[in-house]
mmCIF file of C-alpha atoms and ligand atoms in Angstrom:
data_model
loop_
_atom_site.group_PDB
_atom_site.id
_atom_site.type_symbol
_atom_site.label_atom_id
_atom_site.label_comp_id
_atom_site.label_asym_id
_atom_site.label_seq_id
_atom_site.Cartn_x
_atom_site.Cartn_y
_atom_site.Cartn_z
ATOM 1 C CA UNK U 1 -41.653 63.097 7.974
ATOM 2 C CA UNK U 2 -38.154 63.572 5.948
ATOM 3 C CA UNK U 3 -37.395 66.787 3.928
ATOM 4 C CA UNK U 4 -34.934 65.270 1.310
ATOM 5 C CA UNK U 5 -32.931 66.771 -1.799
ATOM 6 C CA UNK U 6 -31.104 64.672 -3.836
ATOM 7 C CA UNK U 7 -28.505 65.780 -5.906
ATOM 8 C CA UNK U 8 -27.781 64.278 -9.486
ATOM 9 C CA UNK U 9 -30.904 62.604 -9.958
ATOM 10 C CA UNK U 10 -31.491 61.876 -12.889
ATOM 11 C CA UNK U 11 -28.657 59.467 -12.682
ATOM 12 C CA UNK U 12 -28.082 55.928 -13.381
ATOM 13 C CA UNK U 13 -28.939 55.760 -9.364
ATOM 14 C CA UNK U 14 -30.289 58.694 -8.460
ATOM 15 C CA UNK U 15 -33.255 57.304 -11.142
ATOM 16 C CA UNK U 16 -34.313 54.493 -9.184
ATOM 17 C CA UNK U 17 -33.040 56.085 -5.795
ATOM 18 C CA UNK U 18 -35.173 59.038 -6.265
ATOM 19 C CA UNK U 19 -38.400 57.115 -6.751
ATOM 20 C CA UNK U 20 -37.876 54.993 -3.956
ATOM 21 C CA UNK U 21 -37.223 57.684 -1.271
ATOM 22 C CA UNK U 22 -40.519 59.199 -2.702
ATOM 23 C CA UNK U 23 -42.234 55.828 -2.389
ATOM 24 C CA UNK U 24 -41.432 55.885 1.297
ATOM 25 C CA UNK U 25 -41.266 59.382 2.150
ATOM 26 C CA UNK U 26 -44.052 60.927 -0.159
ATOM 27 C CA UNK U 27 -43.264 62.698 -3.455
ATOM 28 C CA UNK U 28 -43.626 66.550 -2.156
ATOM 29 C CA UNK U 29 -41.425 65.526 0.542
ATOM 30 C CA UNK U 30 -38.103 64.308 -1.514
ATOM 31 C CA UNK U 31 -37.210 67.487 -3.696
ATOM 32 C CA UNK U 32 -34.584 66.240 -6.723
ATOM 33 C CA UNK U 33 -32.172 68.297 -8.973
ATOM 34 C CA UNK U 34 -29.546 67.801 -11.553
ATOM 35 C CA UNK U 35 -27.432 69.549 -13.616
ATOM 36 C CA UNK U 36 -30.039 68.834 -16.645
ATOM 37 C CA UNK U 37 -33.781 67.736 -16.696
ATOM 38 C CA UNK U 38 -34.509 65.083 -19.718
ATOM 39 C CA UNK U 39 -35.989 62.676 -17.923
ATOM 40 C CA UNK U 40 -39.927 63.747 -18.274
ATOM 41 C CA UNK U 41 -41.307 61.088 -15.718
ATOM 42 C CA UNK U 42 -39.182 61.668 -12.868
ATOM 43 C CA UNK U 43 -38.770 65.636 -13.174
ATOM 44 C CA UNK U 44 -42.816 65.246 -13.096
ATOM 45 C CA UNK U 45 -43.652 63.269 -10.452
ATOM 46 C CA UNK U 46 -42.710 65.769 -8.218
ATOM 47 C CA UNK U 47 -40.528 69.352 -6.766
ATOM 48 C CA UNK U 48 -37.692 69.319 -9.686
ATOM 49 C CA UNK U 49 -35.191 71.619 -9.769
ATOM 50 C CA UNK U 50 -32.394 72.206 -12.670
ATOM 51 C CA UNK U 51 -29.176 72.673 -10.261
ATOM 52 C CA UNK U 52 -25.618 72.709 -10.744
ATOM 53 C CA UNK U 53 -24.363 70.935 -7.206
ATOM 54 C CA UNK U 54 -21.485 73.602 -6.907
ATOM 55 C CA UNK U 55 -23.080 76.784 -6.691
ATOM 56 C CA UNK U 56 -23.531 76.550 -2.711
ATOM 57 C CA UNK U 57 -25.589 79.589 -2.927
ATOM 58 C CA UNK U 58 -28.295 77.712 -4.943
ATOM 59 C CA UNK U 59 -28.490 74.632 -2.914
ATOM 60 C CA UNK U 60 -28.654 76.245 0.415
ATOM 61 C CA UNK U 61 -31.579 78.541 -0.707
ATOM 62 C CA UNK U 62 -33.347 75.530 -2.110
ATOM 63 C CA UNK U 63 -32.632 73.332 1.389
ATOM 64 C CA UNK U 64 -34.146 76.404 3.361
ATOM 65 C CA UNK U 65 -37.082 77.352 1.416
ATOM 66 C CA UNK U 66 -37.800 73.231 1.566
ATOM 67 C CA UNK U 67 -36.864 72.714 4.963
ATOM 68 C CA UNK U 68 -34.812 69.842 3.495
ATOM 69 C CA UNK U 69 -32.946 67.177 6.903
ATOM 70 C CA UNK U 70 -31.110 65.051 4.976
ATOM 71 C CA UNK U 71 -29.026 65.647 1.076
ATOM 72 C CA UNK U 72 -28.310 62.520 -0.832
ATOM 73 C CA UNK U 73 -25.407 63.813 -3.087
ATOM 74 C CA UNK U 74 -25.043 62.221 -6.138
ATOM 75 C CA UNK U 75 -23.955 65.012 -8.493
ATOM 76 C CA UNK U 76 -20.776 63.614 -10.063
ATOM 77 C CA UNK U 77 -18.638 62.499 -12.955
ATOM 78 C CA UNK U 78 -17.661 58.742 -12.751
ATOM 79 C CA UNK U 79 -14.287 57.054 -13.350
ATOM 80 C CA UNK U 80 -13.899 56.324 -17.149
ATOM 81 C CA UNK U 81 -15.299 60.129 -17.778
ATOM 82 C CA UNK U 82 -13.065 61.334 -15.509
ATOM 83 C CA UNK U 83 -9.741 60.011 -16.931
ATOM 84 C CA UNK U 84 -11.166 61.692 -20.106
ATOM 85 C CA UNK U 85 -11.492 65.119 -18.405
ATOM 86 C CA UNK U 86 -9.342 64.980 -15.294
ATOM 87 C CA UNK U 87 -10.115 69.200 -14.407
ATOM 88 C CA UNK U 88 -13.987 68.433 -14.799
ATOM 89 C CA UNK U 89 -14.082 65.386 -12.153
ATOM 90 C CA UNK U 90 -11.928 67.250 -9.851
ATOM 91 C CA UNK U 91 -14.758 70.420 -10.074
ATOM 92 C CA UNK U 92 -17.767 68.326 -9.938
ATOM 93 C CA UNK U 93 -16.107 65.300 -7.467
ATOM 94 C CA UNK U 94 -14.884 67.807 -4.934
ATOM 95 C CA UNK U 95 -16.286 71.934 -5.666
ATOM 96 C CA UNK U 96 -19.616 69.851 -5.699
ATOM 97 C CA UNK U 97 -18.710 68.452 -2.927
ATOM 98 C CA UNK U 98 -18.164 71.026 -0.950
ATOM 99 C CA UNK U 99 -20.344 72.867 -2.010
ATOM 100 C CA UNK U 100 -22.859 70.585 -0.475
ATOM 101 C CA UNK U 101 -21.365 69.986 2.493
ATOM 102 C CA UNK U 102 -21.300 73.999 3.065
ATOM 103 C CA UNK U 103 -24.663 74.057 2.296
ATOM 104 C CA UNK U 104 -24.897 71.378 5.246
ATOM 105 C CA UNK U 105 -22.802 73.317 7.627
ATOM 106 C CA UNK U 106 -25.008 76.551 7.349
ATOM 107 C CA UNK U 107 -28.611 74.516 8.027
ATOM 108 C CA UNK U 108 -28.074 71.509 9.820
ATOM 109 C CA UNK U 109 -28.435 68.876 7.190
ATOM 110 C CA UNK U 110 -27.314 65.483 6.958
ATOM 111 C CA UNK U 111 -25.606 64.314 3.847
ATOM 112 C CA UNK U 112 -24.957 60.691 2.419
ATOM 113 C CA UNK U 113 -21.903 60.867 -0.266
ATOM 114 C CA UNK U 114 -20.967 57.856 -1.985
ATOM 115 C CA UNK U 115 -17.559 56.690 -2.059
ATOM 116 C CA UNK U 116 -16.652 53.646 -5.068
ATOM 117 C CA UNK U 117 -14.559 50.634 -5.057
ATOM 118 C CA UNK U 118 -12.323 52.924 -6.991
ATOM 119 C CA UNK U 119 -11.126 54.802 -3.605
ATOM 120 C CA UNK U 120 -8.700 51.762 -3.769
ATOM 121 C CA UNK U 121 -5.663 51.331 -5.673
ATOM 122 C CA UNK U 122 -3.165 48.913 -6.830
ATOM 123 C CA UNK U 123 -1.362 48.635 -3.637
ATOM 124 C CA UNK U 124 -4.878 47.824 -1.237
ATOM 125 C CA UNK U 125 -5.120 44.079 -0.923
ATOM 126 C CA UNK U 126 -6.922 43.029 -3.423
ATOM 127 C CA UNK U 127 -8.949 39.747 -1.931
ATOM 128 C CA UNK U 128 -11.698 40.506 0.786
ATOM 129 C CA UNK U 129 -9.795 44.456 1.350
ATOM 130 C CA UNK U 130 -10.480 45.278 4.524
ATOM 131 C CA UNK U 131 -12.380 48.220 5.570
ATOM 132 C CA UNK U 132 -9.752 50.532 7.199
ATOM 133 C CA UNK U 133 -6.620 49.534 4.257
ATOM 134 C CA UNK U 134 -3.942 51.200 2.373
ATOM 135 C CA UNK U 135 -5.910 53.843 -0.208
ATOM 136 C CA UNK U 136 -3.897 55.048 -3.004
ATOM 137 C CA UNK U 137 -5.697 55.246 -6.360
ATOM 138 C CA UNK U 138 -3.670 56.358 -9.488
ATOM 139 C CA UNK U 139 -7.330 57.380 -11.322
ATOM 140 C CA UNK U 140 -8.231 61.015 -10.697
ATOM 141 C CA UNK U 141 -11.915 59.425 -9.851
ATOM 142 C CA UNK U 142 -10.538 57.483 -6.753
ATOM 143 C CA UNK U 143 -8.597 60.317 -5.788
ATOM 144 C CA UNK U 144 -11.307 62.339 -5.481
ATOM 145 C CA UNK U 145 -13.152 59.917 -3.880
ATOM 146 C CA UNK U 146 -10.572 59.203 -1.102
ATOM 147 C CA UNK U 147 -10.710 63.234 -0.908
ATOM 148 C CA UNK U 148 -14.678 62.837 -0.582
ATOM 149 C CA UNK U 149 -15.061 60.494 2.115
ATOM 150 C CA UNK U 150 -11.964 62.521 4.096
ATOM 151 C CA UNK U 151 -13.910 65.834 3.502
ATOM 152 C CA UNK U 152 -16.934 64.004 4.846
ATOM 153 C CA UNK U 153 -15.232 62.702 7.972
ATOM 154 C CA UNK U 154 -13.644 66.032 8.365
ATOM 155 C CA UNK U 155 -17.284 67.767 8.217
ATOM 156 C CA UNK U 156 -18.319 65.644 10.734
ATOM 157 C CA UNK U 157 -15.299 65.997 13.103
ATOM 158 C CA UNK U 158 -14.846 69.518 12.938
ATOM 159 C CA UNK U 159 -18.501 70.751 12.352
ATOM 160 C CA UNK U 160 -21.346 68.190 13.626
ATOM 161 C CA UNK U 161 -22.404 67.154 10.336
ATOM 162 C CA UNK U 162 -24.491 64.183 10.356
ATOM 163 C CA UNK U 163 -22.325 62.868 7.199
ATOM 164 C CA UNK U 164 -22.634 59.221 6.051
ATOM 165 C CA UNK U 165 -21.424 56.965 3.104
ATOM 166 C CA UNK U 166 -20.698 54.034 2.018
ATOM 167 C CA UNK U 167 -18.574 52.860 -0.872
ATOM 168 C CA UNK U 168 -20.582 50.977 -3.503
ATOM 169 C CA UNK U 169 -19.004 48.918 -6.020
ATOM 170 C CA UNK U 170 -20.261 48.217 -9.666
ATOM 171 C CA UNK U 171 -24.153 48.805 -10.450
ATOM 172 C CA UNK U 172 -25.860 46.403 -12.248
ATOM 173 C CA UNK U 173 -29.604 48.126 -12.912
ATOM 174 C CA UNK U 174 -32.476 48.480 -15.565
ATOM 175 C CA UNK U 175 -33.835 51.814 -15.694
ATOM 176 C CA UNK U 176 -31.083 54.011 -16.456
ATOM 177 C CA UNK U 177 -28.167 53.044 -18.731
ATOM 178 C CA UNK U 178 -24.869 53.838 -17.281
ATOM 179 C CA UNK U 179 -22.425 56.282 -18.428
ATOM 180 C CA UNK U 180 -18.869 57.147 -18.220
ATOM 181 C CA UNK U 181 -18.010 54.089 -15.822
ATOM 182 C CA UNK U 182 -16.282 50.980 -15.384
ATOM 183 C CA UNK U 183 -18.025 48.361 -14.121
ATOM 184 C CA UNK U 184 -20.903 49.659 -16.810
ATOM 185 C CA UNK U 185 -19.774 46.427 -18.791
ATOM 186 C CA UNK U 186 -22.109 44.005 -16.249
ATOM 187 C CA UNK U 187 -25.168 46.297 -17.121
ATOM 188 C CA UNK U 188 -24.658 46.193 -21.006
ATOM 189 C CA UNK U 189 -23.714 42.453 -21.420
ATOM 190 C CA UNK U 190 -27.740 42.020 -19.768
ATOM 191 C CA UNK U 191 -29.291 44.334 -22.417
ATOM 192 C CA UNK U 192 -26.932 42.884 -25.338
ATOM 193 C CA UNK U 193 -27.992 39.243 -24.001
ATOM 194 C CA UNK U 194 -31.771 40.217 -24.865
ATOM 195 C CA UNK U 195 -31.414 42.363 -27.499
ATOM 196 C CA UNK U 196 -28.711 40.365 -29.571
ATOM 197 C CA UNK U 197 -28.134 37.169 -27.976
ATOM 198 C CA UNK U 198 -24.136 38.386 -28.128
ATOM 199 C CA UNK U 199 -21.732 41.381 -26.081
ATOM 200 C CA UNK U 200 -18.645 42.486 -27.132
ATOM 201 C CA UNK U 201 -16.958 43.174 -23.701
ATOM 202 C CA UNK U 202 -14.511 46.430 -23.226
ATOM 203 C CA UNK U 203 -12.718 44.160 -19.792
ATOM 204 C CA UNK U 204 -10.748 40.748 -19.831
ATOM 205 C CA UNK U 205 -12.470 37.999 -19.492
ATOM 206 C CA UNK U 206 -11.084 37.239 -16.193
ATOM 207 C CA UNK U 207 -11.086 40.814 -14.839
ATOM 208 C CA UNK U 208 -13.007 40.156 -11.105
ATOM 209 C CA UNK U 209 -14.526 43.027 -9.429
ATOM 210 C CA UNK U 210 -17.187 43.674 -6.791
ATOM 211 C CA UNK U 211 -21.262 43.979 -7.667
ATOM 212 C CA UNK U 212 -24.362 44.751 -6.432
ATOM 213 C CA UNK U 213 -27.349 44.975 -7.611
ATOM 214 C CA UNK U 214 -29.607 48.225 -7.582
ATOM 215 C CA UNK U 215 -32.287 47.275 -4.910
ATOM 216 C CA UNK U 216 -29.503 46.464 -2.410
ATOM 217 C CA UNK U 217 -27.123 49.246 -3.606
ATOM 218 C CA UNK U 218 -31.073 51.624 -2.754
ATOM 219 C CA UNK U 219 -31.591 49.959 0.681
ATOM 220 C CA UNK U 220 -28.307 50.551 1.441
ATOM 221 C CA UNK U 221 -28.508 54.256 0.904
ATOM 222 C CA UNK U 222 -32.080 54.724 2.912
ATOM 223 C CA UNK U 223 -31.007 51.810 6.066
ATOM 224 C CA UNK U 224 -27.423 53.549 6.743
ATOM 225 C CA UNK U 225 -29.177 57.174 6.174
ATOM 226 C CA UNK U 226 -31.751 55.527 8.743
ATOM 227 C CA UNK U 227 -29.307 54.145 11.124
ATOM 228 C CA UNK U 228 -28.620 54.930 14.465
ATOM 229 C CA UNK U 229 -25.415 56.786 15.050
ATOM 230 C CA UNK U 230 -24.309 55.858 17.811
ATOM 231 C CA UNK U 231 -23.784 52.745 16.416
ATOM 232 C CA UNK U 232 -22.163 54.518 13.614
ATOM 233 C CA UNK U 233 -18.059 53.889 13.995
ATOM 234 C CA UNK U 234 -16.835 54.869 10.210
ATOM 235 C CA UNK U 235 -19.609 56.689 8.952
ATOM 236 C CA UNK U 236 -18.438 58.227 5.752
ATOM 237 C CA UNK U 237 -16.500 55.150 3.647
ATOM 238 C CA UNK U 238 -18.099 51.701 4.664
ATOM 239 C CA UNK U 239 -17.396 48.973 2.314
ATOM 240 C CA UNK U 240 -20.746 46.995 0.744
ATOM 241 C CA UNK U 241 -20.523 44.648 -1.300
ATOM 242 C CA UNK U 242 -22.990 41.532 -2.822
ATOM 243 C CA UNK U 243 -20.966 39.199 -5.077
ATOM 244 C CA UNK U 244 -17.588 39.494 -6.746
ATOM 245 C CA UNK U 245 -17.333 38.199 -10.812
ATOM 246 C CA UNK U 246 -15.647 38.798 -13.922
ATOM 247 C CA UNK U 247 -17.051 39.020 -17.500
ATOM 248 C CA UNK U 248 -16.704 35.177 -17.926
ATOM 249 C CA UNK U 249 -18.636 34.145 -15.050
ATOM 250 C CA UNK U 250 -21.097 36.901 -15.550
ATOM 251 C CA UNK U 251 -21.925 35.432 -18.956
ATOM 252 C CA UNK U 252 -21.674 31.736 -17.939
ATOM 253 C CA UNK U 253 -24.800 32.785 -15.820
ATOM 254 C CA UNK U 254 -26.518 34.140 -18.258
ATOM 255 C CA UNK U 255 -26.024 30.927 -20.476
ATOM 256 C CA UNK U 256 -28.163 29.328 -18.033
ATOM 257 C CA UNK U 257 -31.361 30.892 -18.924
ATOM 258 C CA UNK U 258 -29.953 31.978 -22.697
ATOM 259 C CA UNK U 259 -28.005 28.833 -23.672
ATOM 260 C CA UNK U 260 -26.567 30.390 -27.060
ATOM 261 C CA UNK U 261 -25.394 33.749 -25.355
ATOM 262 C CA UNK U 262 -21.851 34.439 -26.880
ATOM 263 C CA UNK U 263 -19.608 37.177 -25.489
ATOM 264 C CA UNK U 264 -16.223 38.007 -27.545
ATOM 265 C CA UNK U 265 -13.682 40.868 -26.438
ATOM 266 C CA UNK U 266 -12.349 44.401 -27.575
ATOM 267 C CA UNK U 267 -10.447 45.466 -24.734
ATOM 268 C CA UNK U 268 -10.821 49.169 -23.842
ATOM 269 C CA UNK U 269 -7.126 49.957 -21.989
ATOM 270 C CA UNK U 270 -8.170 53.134 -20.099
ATOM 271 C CA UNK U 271 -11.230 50.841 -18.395
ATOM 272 C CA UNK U 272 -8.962 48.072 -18.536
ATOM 273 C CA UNK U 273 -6.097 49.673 -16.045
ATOM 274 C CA UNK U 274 -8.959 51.290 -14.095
ATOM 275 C CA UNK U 275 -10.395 47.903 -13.653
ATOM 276 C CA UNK U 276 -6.934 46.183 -12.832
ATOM 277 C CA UNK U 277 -6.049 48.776 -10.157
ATOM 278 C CA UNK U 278 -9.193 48.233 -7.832
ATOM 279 C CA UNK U 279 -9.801 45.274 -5.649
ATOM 280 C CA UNK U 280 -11.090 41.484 -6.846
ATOM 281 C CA UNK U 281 -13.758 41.528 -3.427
ATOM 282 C CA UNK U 282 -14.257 43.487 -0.596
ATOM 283 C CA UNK U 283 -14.894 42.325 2.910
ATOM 284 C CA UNK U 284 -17.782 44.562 4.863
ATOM 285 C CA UNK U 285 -17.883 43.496 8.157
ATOM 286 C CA UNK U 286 -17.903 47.185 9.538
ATOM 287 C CA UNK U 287 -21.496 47.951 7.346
ATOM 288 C CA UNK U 288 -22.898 44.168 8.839
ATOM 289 C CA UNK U 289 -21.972 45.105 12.653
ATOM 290 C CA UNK U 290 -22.708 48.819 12.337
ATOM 291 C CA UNK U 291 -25.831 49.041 10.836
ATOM 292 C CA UNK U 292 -27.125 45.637 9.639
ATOM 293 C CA UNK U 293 -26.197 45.652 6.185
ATOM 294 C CA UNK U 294 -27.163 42.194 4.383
ATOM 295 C CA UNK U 295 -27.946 41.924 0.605
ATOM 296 C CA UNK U 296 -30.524 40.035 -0.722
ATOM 297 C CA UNK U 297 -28.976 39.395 -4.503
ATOM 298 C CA UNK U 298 -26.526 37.316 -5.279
ATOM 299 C CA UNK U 299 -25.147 36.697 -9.331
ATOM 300 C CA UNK U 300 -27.701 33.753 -10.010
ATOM 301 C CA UNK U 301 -31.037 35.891 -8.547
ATOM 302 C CA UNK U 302 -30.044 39.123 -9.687
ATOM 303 C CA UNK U 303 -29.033 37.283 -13.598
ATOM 304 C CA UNK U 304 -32.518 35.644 -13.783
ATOM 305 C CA UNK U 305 -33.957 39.079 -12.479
ATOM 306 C CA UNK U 306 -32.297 41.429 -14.993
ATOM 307 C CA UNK U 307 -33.323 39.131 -18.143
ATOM 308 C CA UNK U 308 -36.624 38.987 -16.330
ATOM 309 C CA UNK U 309 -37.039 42.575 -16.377
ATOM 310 C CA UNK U 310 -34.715 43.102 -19.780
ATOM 311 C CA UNK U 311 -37.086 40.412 -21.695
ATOM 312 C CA UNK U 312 -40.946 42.010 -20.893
ATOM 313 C CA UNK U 313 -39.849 45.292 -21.960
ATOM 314 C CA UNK U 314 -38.192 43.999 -25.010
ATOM 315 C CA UNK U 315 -41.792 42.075 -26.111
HETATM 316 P P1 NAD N 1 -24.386 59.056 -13.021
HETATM 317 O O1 NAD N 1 -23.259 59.576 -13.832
HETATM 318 O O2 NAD N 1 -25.299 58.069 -13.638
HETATM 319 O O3 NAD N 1 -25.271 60.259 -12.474
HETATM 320 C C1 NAD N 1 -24.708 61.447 -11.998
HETATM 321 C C2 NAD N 1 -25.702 62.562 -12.212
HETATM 322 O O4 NAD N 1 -25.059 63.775 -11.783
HETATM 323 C C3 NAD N 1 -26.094 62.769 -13.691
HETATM 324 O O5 NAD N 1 -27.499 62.743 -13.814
HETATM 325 C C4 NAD N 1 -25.519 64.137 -14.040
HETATM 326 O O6 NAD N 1 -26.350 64.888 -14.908
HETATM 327 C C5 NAD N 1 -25.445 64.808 -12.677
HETATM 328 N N1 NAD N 1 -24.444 65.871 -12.613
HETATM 329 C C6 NAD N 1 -23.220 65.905 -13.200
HETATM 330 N N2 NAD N 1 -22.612 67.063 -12.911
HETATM 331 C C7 NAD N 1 -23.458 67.767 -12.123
HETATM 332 C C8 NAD N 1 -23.389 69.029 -11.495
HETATM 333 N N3 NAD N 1 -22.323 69.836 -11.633
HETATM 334 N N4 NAD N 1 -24.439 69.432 -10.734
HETATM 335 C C9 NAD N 1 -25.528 68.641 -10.594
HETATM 336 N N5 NAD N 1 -25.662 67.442 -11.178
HETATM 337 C C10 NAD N 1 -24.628 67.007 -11.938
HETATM 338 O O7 NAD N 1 -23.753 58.472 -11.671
HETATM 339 P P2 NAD N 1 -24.359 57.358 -10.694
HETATM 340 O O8 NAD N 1 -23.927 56.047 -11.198
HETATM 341 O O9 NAD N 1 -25.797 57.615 -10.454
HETATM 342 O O10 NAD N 1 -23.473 57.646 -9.391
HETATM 343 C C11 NAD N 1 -23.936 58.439 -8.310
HETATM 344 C C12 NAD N 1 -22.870 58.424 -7.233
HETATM 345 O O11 NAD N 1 -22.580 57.071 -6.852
HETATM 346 C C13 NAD N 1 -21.513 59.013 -7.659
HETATM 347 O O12 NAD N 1 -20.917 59.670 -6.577
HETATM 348 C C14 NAD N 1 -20.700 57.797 -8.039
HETATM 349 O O13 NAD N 1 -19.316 58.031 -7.896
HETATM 350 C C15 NAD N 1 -21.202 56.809 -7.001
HETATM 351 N N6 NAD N 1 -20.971 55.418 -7.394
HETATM 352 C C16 NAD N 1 -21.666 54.876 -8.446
HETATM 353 C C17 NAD N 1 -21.436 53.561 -8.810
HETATM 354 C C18 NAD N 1 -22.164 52.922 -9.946
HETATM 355 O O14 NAD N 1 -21.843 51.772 -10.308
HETATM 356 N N7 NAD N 1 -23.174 53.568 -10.541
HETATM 357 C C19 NAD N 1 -20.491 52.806 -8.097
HETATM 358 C C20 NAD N 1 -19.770 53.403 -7.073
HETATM 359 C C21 NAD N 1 -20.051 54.714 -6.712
HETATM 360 C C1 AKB N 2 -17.324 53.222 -12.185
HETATM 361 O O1 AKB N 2 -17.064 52.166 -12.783
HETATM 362 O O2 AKB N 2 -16.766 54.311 -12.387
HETATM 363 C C2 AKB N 2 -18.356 53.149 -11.093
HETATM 364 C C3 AKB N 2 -17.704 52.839 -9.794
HETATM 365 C C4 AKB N 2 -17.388 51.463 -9.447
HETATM 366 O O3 AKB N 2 -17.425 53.732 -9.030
HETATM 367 N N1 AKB N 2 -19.343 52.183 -11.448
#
């Protein structure tokens, strides 16, 4: 049986991540941390402990004394929190990091990392970007992500570390509100559809971007971590992807099931220009011919599944 730690979870995917891995692997067996323990269910269901990713020290004592195989790091600060503390993504992003993949080094463990949508930048293709492009983000998020999935490869390379990653792109989920991101918008406009019937968006209306929803973004994670490597060409940065919308057609869909839905717009610049600078749609190829990668949710399923989900709790 797996020996797993995961790293920032008590995250928007790290809280659904978390309990799957301990659905399939046991609860004693998948050992989770974060920076901060709030969340009462999850730190209780099983080995918690309150850890700061970059203290190396910390998180090789607690892979040895747990015998932990495999790390999925999640620790980090996303791209809209970043541009409002540039020094603190750069510490968590990449000393975290590091960190980590130290910790690795020192007992043999593989690590998944993943990379975003925003290791891309205004000067990628932007329709169907290709898996091996031109990376040169202007946030300091995608910089350290390009950084992360480098460092990864590197780890590998130079050291034998079993590293893997792919690079998601927007969330959409119902158990933990996002924070501090981009691509958050697609989450709230499903829990202002239920709860108000109306969403003021922070993107254009017109501003496309890559999705997927959280049970393909968590098989993902487990079937690459699961995959057999020598099948395993680009290991650390694989593009995934399940549908590409903007706001509009995100809330045309939801007009299907919630005919009076209204969304109206305050743009937010910072998200805005973050938005602008990644690609419309990826093309992942590399993930389908490497290790099988095939999504099950598409923006119809997954809409009628989030108001699903949004609506019982609600009553
Ligand atoms: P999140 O912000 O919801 O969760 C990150 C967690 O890390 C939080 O619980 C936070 O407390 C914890 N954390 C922060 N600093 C820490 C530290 N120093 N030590 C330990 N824990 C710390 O992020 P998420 O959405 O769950 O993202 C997880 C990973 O997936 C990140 O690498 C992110 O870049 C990547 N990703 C997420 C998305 C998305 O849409 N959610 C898309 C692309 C990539
Ligand atoms: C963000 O918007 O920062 C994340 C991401 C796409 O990496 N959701």
């Amino acid at each position: 049986m797996k020996q797993i730690l995961v790293t920032g979870a008590l995250g928007q995917i790290g809280s659904e991540l978390s309990t799957a891995l301990r659905r399939q692997y046991g609860n004693d067996n998948v050992i989770l941390s974060d920076i901060k323990d709030n969340e009462q269910e999850l730190v209780n269901s099983g080995p918690f402990y309150r850890m700061d990713c970059r203290d190396s020290r910390r998180v090789a004592q607690i892979i040895k004394k747990h015998n932990i195989d495999t790390v999925y790091h999640l620790a980090a600060i996303l791209s809209a929190a970043g541009e409002a503390d540039p020094g603190r993504a750069w510490d968590v992003n990449i000393n975290g990091l590091y960190s980590v993949l130290e910790a690795a080094r020192e007992t043999g463990t593989a690590v998944f990392t993943p990379s975003s949508i925003g290791a891309f930048g205004p000067n990628t293709p932007k329709d169907f970007t290709p898996q091996d492009t031109i990376q040169r983000p202007t946030s300091i998020y995608g910089i350290t992500k390009v950084t992360g999935e480098l460092l990864c490869d590197y780890y590998y390379h130079r050291y034998g570390v079993d590293t893997r990653g792919v690079r998601y792109p927007g969330i959409i989920s119902n158990v933990k509100e996002p924070v501090g991101g981009t691509t958050d918008y697609a989450v709230y406009m499903y829990y202002a559809a239920v709860e108000k019937g109306r969403y003021t968006c922070f993107l254009k209306g017109d501003t496309y971007l890559d999705m997927i929803y959280m049970p393909d973004a968590i098989k993902a994670a487990i079937d690459l971590m699961e995959a057999d490597p020598e099948r395993l060409r680009h290991r650390n940065a694989f593009n995934v992807t399940a549908m590409s919308f903007c706001p509009e057609d995100e809330a045309a869909y939801i007009r299907r099931y919630m005919p009076g839905f209204e969304i109206n717009y305050s743009i937010d610049p910072v998200r805005q220009a973050l938005a602008n600078s990644w690609p419309n749609s990826l093309e992942d190829y590399a993930a389908r011919v490497e290790w099988d990668w095939k999504p099950q949710y598409n923006l119809d399923s997954m809409t009628k599944d989030m108001l699903k989900v949004l609506g019982e709790r609600a009553r």
